[in-house]
C-alpha atoms as a printed R data frame, in Angstrom:
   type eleno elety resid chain resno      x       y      z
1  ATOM     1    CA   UNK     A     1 24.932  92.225 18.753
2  ATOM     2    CA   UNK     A     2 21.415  91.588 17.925
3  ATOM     3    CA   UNK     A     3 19.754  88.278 17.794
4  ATOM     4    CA   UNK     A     4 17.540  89.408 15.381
5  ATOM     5    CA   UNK     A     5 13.796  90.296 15.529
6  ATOM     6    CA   UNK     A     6 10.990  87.803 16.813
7  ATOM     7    CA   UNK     A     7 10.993  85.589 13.385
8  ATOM     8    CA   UNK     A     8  8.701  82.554 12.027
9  ATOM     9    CA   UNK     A     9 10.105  79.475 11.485
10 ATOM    10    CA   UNK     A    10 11.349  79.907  7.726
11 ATOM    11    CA   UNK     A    11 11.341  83.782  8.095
12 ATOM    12    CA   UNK     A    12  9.088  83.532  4.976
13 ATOM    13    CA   UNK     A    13  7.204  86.860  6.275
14 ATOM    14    CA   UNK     A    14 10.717  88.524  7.232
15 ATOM    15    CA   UNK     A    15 12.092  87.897  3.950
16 ATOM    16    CA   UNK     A    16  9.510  89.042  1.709
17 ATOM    17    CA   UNK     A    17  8.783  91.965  3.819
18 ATOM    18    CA   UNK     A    18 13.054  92.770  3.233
19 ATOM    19    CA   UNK     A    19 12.408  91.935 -0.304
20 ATOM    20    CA   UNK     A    20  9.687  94.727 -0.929
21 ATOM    21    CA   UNK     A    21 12.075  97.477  1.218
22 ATOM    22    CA   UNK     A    22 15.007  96.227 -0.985
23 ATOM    23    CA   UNK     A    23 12.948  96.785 -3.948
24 ATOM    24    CA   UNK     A    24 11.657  99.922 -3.171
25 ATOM    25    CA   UNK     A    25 13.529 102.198 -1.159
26 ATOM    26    CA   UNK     A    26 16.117 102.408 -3.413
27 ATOM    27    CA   UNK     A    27 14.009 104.880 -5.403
28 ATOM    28    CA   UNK     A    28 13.958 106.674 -2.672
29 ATOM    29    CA   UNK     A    29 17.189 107.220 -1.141
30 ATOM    30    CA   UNK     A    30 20.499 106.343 -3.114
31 ATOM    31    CA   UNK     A    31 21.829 105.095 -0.391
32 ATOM    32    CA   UNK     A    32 19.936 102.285 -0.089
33 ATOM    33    CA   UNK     A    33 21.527 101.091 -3.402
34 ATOM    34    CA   UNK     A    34 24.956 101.478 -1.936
35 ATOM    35    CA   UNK     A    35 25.179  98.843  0.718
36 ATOM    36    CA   UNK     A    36 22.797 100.470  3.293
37 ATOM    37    CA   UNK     A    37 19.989  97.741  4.709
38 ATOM    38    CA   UNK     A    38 16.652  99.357  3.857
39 ATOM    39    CA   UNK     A    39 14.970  95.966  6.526
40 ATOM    40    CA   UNK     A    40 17.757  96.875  9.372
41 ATOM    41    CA   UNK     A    41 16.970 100.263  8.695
42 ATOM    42    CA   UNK     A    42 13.507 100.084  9.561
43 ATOM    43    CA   UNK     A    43 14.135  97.470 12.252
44 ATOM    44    CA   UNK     A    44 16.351  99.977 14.224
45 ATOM    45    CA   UNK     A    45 14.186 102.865 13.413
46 ATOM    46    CA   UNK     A    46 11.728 100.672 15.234
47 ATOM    47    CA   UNK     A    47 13.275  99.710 18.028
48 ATOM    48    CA   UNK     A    48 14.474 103.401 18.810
49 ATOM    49    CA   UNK     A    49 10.632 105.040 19.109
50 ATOM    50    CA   UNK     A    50  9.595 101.866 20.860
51 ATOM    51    CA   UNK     A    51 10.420 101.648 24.350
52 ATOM    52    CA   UNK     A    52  8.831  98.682 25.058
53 ATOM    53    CA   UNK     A    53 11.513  97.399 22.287
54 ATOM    54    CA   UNK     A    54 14.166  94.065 23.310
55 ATOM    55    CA   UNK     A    55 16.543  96.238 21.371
56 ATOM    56    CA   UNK     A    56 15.677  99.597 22.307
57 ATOM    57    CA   UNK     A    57 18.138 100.950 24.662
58 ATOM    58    CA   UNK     A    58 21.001  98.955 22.052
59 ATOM    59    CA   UNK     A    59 18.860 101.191 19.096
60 ATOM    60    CA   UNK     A    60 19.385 104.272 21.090
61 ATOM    61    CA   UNK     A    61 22.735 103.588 21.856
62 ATOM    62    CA   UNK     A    62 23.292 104.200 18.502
63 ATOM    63    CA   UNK     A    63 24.940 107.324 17.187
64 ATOM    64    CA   UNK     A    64 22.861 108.682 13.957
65 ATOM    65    CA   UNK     A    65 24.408 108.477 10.197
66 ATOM    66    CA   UNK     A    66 25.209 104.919  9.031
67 ATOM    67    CA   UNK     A    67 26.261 102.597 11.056
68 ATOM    68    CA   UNK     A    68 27.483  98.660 11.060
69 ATOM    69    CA   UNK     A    69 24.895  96.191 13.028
70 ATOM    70    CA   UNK     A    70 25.752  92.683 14.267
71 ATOM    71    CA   UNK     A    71 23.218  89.886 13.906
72 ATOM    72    CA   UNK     A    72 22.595  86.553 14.255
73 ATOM    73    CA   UNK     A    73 19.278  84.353 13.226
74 ATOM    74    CA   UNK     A    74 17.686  81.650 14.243
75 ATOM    75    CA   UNK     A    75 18.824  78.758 12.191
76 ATOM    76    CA   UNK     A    76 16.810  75.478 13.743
77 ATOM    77    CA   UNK     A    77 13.683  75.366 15.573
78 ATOM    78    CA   UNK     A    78 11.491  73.271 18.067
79 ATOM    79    CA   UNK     A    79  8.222  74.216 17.587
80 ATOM    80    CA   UNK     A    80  8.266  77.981 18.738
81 ATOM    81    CA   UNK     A    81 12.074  77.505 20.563
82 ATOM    82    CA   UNK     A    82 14.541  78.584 18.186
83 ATOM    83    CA   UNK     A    83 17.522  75.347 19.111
84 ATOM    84    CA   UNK     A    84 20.413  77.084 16.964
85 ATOM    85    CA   UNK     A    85 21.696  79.906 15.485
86 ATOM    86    CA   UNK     A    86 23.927  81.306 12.357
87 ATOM    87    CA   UNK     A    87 26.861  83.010 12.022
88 ATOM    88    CA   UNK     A    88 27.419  86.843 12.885
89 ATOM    89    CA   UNK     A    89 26.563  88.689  9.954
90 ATOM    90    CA   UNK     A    90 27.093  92.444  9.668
91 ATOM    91    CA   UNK     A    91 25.010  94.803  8.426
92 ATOM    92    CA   UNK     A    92 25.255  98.378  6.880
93 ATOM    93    CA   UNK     A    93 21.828 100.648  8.283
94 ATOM    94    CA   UNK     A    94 20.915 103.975  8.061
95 ATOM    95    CA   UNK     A    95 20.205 105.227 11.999
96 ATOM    96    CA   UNK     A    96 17.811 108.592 12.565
């Protein structure tokens, strides 16, 4: 299970960045429209040609074709500290 990315307090960057994948890819790839996270899509991609990555050797773990991620996020912070977390939420991405 992932604990997400290094996010902002707010995720305000994270989200819009998601929002503008969501939007877009779509037009791209059909499955994007179908369920498929376009943002954990690109996270994992990430991840997997990075191996300086926290996630990488969990990314290449990861057999290719689409797969179901576990993640939590931080939900309360002290000034950089994140002090809780949400609940596991899954995800549908797209691993290559």
């Amino acid at each position: 299970m992932l604990t997400g990315p290094r996010q902002h307090p707010g995720a305000d960057v994270e989200s819009g960045f998601g929002e503008v994948l969501a939007a877009t890819m779509p037009m791209f790839n059909s499955m994007f429209s179908s369920g498929v996270s376009p943002y954990w899509t690109f996270q994992i991609r990430l991840a997997r040609m990075n191996s300086g990555s926290k996630w990488h050797s969990y990314a290449k773990g990861l057999s290719t074709g689409i797969q179901t991620i576990k993640r939590r996020a931080p939900t309360r912070w002290m000034s950089e500290r994140v002090t809780a977390w949400s609940d596991v939420k899954e995800f549908k991405v797209y691993v290559y």
